[in-house]
Short mmCIF file of C-alpha atoms and ligand atoms in Angstrom, two decimals:
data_model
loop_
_atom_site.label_atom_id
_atom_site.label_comp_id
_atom_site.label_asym_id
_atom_site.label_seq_id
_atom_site.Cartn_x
_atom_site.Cartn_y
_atom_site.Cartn_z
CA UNK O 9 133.59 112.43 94.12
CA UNK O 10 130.30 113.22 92.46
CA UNK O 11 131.16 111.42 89.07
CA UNK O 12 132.40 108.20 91.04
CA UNK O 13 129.26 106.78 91.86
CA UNK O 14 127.46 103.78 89.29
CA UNK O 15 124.49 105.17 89.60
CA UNK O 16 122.42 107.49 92.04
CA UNK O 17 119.25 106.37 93.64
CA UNK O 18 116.46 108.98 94.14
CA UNK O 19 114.76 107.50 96.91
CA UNK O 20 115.39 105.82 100.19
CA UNK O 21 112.28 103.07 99.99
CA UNK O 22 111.61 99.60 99.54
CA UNK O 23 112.78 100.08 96.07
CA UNK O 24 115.40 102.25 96.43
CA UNK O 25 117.00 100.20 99.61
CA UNK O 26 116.86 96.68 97.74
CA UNK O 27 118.62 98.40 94.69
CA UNK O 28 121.65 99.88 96.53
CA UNK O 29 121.65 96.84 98.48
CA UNK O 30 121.75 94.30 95.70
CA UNK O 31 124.37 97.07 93.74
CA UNK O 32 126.14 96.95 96.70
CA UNK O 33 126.37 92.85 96.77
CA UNK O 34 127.42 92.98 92.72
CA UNK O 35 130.93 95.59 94.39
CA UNK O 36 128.68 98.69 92.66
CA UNK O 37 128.77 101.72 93.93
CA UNK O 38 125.03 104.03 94.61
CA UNK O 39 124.16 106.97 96.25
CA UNK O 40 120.83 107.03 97.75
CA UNK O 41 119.04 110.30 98.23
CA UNK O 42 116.38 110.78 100.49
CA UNK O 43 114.62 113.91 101.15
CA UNK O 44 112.99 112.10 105.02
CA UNK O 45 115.65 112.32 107.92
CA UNK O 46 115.29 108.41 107.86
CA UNK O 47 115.48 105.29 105.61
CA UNK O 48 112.25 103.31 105.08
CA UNK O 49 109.37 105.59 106.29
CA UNK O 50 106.82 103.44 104.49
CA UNK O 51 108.31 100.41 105.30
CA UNK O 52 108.53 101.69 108.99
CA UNK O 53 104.88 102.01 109.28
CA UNK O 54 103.27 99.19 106.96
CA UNK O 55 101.43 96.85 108.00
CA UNK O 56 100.58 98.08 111.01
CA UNK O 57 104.48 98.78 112.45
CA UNK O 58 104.56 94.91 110.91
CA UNK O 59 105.47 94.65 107.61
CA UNK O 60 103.79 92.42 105.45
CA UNK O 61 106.35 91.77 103.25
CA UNK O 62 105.97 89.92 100.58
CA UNK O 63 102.96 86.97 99.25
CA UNK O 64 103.23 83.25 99.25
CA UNK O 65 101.25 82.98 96.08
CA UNK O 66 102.24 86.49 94.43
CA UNK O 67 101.51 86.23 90.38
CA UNK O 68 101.05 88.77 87.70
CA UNK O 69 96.84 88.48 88.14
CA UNK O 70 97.83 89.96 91.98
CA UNK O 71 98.62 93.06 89.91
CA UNK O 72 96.19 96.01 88.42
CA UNK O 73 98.59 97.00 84.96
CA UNK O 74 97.61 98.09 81.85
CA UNK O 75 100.10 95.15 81.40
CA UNK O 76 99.88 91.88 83.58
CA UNK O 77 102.51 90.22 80.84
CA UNK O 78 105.20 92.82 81.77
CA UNK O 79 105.65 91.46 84.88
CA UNK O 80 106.48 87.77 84.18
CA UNK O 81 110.02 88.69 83.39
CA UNK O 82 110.85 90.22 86.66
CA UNK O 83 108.58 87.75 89.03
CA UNK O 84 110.90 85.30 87.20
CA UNK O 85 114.02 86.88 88.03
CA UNK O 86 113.19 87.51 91.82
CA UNK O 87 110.61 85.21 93.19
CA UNK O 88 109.03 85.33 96.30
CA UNK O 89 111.66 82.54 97.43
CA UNK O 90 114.25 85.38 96.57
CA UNK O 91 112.75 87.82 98.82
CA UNK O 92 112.28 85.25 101.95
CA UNK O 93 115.99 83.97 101.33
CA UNK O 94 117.17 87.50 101.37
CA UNK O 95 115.76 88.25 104.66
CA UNK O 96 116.74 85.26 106.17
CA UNK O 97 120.47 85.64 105.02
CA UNK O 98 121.01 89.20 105.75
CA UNK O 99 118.70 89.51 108.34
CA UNK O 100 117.75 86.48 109.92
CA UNK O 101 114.50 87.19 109.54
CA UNK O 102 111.93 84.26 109.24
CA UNK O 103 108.37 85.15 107.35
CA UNK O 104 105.60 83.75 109.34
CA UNK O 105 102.09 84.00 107.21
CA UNK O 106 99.14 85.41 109.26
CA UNK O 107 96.62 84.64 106.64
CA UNK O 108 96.02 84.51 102.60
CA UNK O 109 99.97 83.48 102.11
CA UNK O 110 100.35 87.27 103.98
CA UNK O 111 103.97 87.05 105.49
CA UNK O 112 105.39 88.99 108.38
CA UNK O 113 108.65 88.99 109.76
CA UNK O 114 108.12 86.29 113.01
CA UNK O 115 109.61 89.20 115.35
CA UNK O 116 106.22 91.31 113.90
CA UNK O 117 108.60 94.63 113.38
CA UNK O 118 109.01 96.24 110.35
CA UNK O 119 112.42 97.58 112.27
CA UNK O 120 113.96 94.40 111.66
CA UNK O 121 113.41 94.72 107.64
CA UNK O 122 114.81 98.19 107.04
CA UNK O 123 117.61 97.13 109.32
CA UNK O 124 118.62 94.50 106.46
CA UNK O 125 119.37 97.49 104.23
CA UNK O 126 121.08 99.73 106.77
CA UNK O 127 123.54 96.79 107.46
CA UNK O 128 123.76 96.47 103.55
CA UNK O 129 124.41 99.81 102.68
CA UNK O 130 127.04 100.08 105.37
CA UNK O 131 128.72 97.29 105.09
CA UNK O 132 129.07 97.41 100.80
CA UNK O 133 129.92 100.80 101.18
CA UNK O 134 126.71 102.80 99.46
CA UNK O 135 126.57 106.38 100.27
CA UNK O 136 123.12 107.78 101.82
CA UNK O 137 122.12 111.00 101.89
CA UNK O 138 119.19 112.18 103.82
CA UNK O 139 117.37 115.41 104.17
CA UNK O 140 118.06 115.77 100.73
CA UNK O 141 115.73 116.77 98.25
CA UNK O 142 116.41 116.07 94.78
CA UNK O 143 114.70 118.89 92.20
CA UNK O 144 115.35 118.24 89.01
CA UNK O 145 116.75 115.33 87.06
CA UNK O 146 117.96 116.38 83.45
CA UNK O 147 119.73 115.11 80.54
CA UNK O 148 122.89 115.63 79.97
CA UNK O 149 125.52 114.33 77.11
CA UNK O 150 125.86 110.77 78.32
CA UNK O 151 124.69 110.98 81.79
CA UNK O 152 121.94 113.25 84.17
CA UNK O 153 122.52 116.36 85.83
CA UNK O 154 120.68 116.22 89.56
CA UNK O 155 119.63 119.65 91.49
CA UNK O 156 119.09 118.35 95.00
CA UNK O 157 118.49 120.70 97.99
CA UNK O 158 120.21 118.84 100.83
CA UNK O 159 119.98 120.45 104.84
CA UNK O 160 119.05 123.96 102.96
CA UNK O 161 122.04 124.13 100.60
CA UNK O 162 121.37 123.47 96.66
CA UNK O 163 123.57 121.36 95.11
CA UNK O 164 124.07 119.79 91.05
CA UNK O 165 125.46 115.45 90.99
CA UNK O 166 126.08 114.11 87.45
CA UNK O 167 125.84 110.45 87.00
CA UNK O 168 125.56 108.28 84.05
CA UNK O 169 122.79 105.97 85.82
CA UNK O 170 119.85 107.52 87.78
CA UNK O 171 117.42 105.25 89.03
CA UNK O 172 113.79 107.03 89.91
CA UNK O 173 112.85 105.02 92.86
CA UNK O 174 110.72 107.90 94.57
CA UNK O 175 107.34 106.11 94.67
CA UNK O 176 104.26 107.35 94.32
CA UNK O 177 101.19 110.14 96.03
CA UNK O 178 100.05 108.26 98.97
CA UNK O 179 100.55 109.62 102.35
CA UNK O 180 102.40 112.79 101.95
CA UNK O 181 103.43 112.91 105.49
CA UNK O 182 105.61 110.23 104.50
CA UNK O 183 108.19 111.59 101.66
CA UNK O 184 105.49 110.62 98.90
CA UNK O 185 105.52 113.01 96.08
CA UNK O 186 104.96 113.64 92.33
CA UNK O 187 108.44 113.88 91.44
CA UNK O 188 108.82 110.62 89.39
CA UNK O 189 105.67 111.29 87.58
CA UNK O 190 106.75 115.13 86.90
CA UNK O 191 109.76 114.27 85.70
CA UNK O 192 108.53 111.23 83.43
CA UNK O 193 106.47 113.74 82.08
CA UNK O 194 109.04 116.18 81.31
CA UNK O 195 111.00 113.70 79.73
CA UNK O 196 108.26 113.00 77.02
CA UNK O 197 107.13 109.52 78.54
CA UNK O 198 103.85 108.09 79.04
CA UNK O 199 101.98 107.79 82.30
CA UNK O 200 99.07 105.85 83.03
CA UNK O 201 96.55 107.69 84.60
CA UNK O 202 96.85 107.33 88.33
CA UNK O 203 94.60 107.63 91.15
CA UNK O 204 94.61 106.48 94.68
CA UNK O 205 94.60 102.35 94.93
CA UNK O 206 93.84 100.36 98.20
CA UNK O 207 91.83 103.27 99.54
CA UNK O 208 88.40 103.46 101.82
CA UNK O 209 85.52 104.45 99.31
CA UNK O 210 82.87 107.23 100.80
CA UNK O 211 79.00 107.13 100.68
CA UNK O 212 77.39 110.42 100.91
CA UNK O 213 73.47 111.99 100.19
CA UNK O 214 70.57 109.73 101.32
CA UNK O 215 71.95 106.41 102.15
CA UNK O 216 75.08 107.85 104.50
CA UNK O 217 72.85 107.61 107.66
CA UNK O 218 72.45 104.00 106.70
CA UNK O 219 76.23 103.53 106.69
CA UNK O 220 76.99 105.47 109.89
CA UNK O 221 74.70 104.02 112.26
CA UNK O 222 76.49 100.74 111.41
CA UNK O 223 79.57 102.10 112.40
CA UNK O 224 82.37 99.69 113.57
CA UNK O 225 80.42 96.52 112.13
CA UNK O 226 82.49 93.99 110.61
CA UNK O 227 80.83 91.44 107.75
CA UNK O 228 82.79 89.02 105.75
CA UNK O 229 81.58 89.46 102.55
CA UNK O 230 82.02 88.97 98.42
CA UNK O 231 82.44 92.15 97.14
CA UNK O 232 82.34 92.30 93.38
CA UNK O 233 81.98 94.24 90.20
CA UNK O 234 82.26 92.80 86.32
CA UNK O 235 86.01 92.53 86.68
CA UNK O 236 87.16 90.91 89.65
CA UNK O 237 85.60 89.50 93.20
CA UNK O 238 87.16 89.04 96.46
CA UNK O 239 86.32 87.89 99.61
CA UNK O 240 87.18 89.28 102.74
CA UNK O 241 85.79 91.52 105.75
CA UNK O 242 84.27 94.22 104.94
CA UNK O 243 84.07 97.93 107.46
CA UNK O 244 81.45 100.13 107.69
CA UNK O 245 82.47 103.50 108.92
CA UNK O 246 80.96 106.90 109.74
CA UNK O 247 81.92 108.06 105.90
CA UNK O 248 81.55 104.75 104.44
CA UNK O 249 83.73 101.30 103.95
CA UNK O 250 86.58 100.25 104.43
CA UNK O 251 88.40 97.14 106.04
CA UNK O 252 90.18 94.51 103.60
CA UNK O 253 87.33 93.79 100.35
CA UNK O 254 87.02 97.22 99.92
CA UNK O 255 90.31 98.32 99.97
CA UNK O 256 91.07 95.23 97.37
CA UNK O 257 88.12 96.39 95.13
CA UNK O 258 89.18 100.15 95.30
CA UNK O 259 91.66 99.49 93.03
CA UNK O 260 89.36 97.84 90.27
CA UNK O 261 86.76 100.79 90.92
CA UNK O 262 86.08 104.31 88.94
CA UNK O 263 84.43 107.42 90.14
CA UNK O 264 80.66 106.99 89.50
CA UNK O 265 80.69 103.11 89.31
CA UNK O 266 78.69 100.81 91.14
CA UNK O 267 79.69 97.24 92.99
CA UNK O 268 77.81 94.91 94.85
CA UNK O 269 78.64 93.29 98.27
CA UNK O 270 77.09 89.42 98.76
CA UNK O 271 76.76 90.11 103.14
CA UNK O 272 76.62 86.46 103.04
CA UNK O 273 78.79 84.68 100.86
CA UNK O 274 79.22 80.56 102.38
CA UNK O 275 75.06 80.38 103.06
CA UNK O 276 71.98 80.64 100.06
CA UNK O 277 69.56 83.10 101.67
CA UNK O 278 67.12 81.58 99.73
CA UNK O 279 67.79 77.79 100.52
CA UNK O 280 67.89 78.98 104.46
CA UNK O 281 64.34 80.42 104.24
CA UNK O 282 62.82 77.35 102.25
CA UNK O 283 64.58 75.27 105.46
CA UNK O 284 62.72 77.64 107.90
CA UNK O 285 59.50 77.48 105.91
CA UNK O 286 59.75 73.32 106.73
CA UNK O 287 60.41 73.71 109.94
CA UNK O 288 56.84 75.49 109.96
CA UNK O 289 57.93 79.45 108.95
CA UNK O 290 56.74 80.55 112.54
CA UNK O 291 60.17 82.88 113.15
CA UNK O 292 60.04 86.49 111.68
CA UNK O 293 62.68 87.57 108.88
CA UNK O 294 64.63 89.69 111.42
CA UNK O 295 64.96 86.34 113.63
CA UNK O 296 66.46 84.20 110.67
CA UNK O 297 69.02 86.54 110.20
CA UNK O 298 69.78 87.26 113.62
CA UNK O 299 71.92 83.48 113.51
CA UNK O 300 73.97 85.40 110.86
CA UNK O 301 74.32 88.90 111.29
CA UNK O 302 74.89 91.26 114.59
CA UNK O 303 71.67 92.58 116.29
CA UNK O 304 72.80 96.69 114.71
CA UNK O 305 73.54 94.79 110.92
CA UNK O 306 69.41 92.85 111.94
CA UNK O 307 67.98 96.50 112.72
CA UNK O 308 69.85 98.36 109.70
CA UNK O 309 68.04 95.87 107.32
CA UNK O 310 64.85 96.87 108.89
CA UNK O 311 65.51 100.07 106.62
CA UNK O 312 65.14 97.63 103.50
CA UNK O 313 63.68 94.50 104.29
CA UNK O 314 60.11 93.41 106.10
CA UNK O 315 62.16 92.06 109.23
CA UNK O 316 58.76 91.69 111.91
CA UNK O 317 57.62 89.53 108.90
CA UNK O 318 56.60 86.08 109.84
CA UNK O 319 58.47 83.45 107.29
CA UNK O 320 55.58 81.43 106.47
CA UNK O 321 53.64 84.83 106.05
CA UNK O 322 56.34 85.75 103.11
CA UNK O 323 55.36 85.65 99.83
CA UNK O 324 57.68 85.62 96.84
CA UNK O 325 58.38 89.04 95.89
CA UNK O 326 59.58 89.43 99.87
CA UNK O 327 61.74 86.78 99.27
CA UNK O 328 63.53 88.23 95.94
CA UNK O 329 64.27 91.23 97.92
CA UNK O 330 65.60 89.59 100.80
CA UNK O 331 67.67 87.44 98.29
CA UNK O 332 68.71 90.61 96.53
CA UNK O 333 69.45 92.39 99.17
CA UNK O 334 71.86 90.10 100.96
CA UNK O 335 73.69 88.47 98.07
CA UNK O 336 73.87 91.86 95.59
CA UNK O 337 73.87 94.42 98.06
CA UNK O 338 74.16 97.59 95.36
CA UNK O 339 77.13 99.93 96.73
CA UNK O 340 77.56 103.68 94.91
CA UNK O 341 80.46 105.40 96.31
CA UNK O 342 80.25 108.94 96.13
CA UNK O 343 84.56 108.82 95.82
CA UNK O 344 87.60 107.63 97.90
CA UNK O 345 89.67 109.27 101.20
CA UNK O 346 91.91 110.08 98.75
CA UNK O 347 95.74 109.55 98.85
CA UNK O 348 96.63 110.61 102.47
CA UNK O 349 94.99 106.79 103.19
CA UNK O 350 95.66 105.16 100.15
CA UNK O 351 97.85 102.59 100.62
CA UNK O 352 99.37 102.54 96.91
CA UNK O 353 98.90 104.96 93.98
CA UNK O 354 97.48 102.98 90.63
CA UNK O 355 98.99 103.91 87.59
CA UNK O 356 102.30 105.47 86.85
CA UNK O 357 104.80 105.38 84.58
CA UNK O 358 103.60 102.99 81.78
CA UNK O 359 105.61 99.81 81.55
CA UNK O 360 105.96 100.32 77.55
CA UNK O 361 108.07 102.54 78.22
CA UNK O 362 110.53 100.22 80.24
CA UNK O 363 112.50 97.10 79.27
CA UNK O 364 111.16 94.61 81.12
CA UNK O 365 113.97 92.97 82.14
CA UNK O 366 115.75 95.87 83.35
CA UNK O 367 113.29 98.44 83.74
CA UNK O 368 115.60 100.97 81.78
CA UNK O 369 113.22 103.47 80.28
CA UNK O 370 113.79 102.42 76.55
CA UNK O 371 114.41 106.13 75.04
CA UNK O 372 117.15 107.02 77.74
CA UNK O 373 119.49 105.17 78.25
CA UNK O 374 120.76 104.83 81.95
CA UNK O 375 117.26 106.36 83.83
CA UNK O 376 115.24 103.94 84.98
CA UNK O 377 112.25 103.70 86.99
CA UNK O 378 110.92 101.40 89.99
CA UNK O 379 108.57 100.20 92.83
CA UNK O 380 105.38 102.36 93.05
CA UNK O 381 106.35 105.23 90.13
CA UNK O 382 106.10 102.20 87.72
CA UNK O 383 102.07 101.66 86.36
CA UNK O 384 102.05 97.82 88.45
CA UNK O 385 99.85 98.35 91.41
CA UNK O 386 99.65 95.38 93.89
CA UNK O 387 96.80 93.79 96.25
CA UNK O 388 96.67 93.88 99.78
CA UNK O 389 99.03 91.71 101.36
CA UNK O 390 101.93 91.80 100.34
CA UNK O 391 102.52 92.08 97.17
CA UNK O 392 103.65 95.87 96.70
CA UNK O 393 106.65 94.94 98.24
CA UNK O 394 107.22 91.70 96.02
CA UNK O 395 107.23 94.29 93.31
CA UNK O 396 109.53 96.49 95.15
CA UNK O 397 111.74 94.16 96.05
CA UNK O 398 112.12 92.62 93.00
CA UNK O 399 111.86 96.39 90.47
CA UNK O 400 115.15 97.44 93.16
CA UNK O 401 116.98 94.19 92.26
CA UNK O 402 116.21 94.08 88.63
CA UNK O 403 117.70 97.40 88.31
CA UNK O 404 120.20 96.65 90.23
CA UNK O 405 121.41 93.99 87.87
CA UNK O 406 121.90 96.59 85.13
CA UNK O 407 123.53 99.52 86.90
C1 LIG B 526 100.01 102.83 105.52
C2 LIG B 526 100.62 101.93 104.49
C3 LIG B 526 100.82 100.58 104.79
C4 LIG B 526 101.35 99.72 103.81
N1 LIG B 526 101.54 98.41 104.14
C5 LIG B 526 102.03 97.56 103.20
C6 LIG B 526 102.29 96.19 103.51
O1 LIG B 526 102.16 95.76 104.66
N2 LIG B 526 102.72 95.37 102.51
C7 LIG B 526 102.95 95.85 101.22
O2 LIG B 526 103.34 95.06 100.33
N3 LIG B 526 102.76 97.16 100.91
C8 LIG B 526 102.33 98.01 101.87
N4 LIG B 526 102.15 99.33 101.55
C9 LIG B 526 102.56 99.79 100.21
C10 LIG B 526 104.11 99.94 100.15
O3 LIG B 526 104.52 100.66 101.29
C11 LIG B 526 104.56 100.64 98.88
O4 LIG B 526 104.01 99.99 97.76
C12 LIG B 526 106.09 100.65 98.79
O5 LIG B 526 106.62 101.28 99.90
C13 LIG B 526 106.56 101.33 97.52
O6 LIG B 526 107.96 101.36 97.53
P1 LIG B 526 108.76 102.46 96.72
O7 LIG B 526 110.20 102.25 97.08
O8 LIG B 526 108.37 102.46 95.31
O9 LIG B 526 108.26 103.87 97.31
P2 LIG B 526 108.36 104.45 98.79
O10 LIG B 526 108.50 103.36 99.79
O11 LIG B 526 107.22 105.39 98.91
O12 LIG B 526 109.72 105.24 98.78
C14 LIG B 526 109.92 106.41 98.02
C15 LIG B 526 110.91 107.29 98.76
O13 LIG B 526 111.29 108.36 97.90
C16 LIG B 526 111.40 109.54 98.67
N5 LIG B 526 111.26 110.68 97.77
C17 LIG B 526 110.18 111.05 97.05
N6 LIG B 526 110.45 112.14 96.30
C18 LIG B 526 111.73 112.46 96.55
C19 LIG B 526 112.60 113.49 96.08
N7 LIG B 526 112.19 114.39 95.19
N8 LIG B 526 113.87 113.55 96.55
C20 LIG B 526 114.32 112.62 97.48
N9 LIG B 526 113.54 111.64 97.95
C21 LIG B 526 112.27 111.54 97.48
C22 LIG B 526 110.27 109.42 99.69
O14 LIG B 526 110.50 110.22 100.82
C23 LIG B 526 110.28 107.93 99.99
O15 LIG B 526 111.09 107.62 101.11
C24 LIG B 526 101.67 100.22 102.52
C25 LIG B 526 101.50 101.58 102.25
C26 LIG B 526 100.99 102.43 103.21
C27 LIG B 526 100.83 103.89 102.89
#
């Protein structure tokens, strides 16, 4: 029984599902093991019991990777069309984009996209196993000898093929663990340093009053830093940021760095108050930008800026730091929430390590490694499960 299976899947996630699913389609046979009592826990809950899953305009530059290039091979061999025509045969399931080429399934439940795989795996005959933890993966002669605890009772598999599709360390709660990483490590391959990637960033020491007394506030905003921008809302919250700019930037950001946040990216500050000084300057500072911010965001400035200030009173230093501080707002985390509200770990096992057109580990042959244990860490929106979808059917190919 054990030795009759092409390969064994560690890991019941987006990765794992698309790759017994597309084994399935090519008459292979997997077994899936999955220490959660369910299939798709992630999935289940992403965005927002929604699923956002996959990116009209996914490329390699939506990617943080020690190397973008790697990816071109598989983005070639399942495109984004792949993933929407996959739904839509199996599933039915029509994408509907909310915003930023974002697509959700047009029913808005992630349900209806782990369903797909369900059906799959039934109906091509893969074996799932849940509740079942696997322990240890090790080499053996021409294949891999798995110690699995499943319901309580420890059990050994051999199987030529093992595919490591057990993700990565955010949000414990749901199945995420270290056990791709550990065992990469054991095996003498390289890992990319990881850390947690699409995460809130915290403020702490003098300015965290600042932040917490604008609460709940909402700005779009540029947020930026010397390798990437992006423009989006930003959240303030009682321990910091969050909301969509900041999770984007997290993933570009390291401990003790700095970014800055333009509060008001489509107007000039500058060119507003030279229109204002026309009109005859006779509003105060705290006025002007009461057409552009909330009446908390007006007051909060108050802490930096001279807002009872009469325009045509202003001279030019005032209107540098007004400039300054609402195009280059200066941002110094103190850290992140860490990985229990990350939404993706960055880094992993390093892609040298993997052909890239099969994402077999190069020095064993028959292990191979996808989704988020692999060092290619996607935006928001989207695009982790491009890369999911398309390291599961990429593997797939090969087992
Ligand atoms: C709150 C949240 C919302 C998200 N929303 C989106 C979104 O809308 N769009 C998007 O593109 N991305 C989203 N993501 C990211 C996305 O969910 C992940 O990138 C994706 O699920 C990774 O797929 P994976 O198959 O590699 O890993 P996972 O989906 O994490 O699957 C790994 C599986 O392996 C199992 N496992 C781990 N260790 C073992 C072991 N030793 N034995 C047996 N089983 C094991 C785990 O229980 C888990 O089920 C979100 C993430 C979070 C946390």
């Amino acid at each position: 029984m054990q030795g009759n299976y092409d390969a064994i899947i560690i890991g019941a996630g987006a990765c794992g599902l698309m790759c017994a699913a597309q084994a399935g389609l090519l008459g292979k046979r997997t077994l899936v093991l999955e220490k959660n009592d369910k299939p798709g826990a992630k999935i289940l809950i992403s965005g927002g019991g929604r699923c956002n899953f996959t990116n009209l305009y996914t490329s390699p530059e939506n990617f943080v990777t020690a190397n973008p290039h790697f990816l071109h091979a598989a983005f070639s061999q399942w495109t984004v069309e792949d993933t929407l025509s996959f739904f839509d045969t199996f599933g039915d399931i029509r994408g509907e984009e909310k915003t930023l080429g974002q697509l959700f399934p047009k029913s808005n439940k992630a349900k209806d996209i782990v369903a797909v795989f369900t059906r799959l795996l039934y109906e091509t005959g893969q074996d799932i196993w849940l509740r079942t933890e696997v322990k240890s993966v090790m080499r053996e002669g021409e294949g891999y000898t798995i110690l699995l605890t499943r319901e309580g009772e420890n059990q050994e598999l051999f199987c030529k093929k093992v595919v490591f599709a057990s993700g990565g360390l955010p949000v414990a709660k749901l199945g995420a663990s270290d056990f791709a990483l550990k065992t990469a490590r054991q095996m003498g391959l390289q890992i990319v340093e990881i850390a947690p990637a699409l995460v809130p960033l915290t403020i702490t020491g003098k300015d965290a009053s600042w932040y917490t007394a604008l609460a709940g506030n909402t700005i779009f905003s540029r947020v930026s830093n010397t390798r990437i921008s992006f423009e989006e809302n930003i959240l303030f919250t009682h321990w910091g940021l969050s909301g969509p700019a900041i999770l984007q930037i997290s993933s570009y950001w390291r401990a003790g760095e700095r970014f800055t946040i333009d509060l008001l990216p489509k107007f000039d500050i500058t060119e507003l108050i030279r229109k204002e000084r026309l009109a005859g300057g006779k509003r105060t500072v705290g006025q002007l930008l009461n057409d552009y911010f909330t009446k908390k965001m007006v007051e909060a400035f108050g802490k930096y800026l001279p807002i009872g200030l009469k325009i045509a009173s202003m001279g030019k230093a005032d209107a540098k730091l007004i400039a300054d501080t609402i195009h280059k707002f200066m941002v110094k985390p103190a850290g992140d929430k860490g990985y229990d509200k990350a939404e993706v770990m960055r880094g992993g096992v390093s892609t040298d390590e993997l052909n890239p057109r099969t994402l077999e580990t190069k020095k064993y042959r028959g292990l191979y490694f996808g989704g988020e244990a692999v060092d290619i860490t996607g935006w928001l929106g989207g695009y982790n499960f491009q890369w999911a979808w398309a390291s599961g059917f990429l593997i797939a190919q090969d087992l």
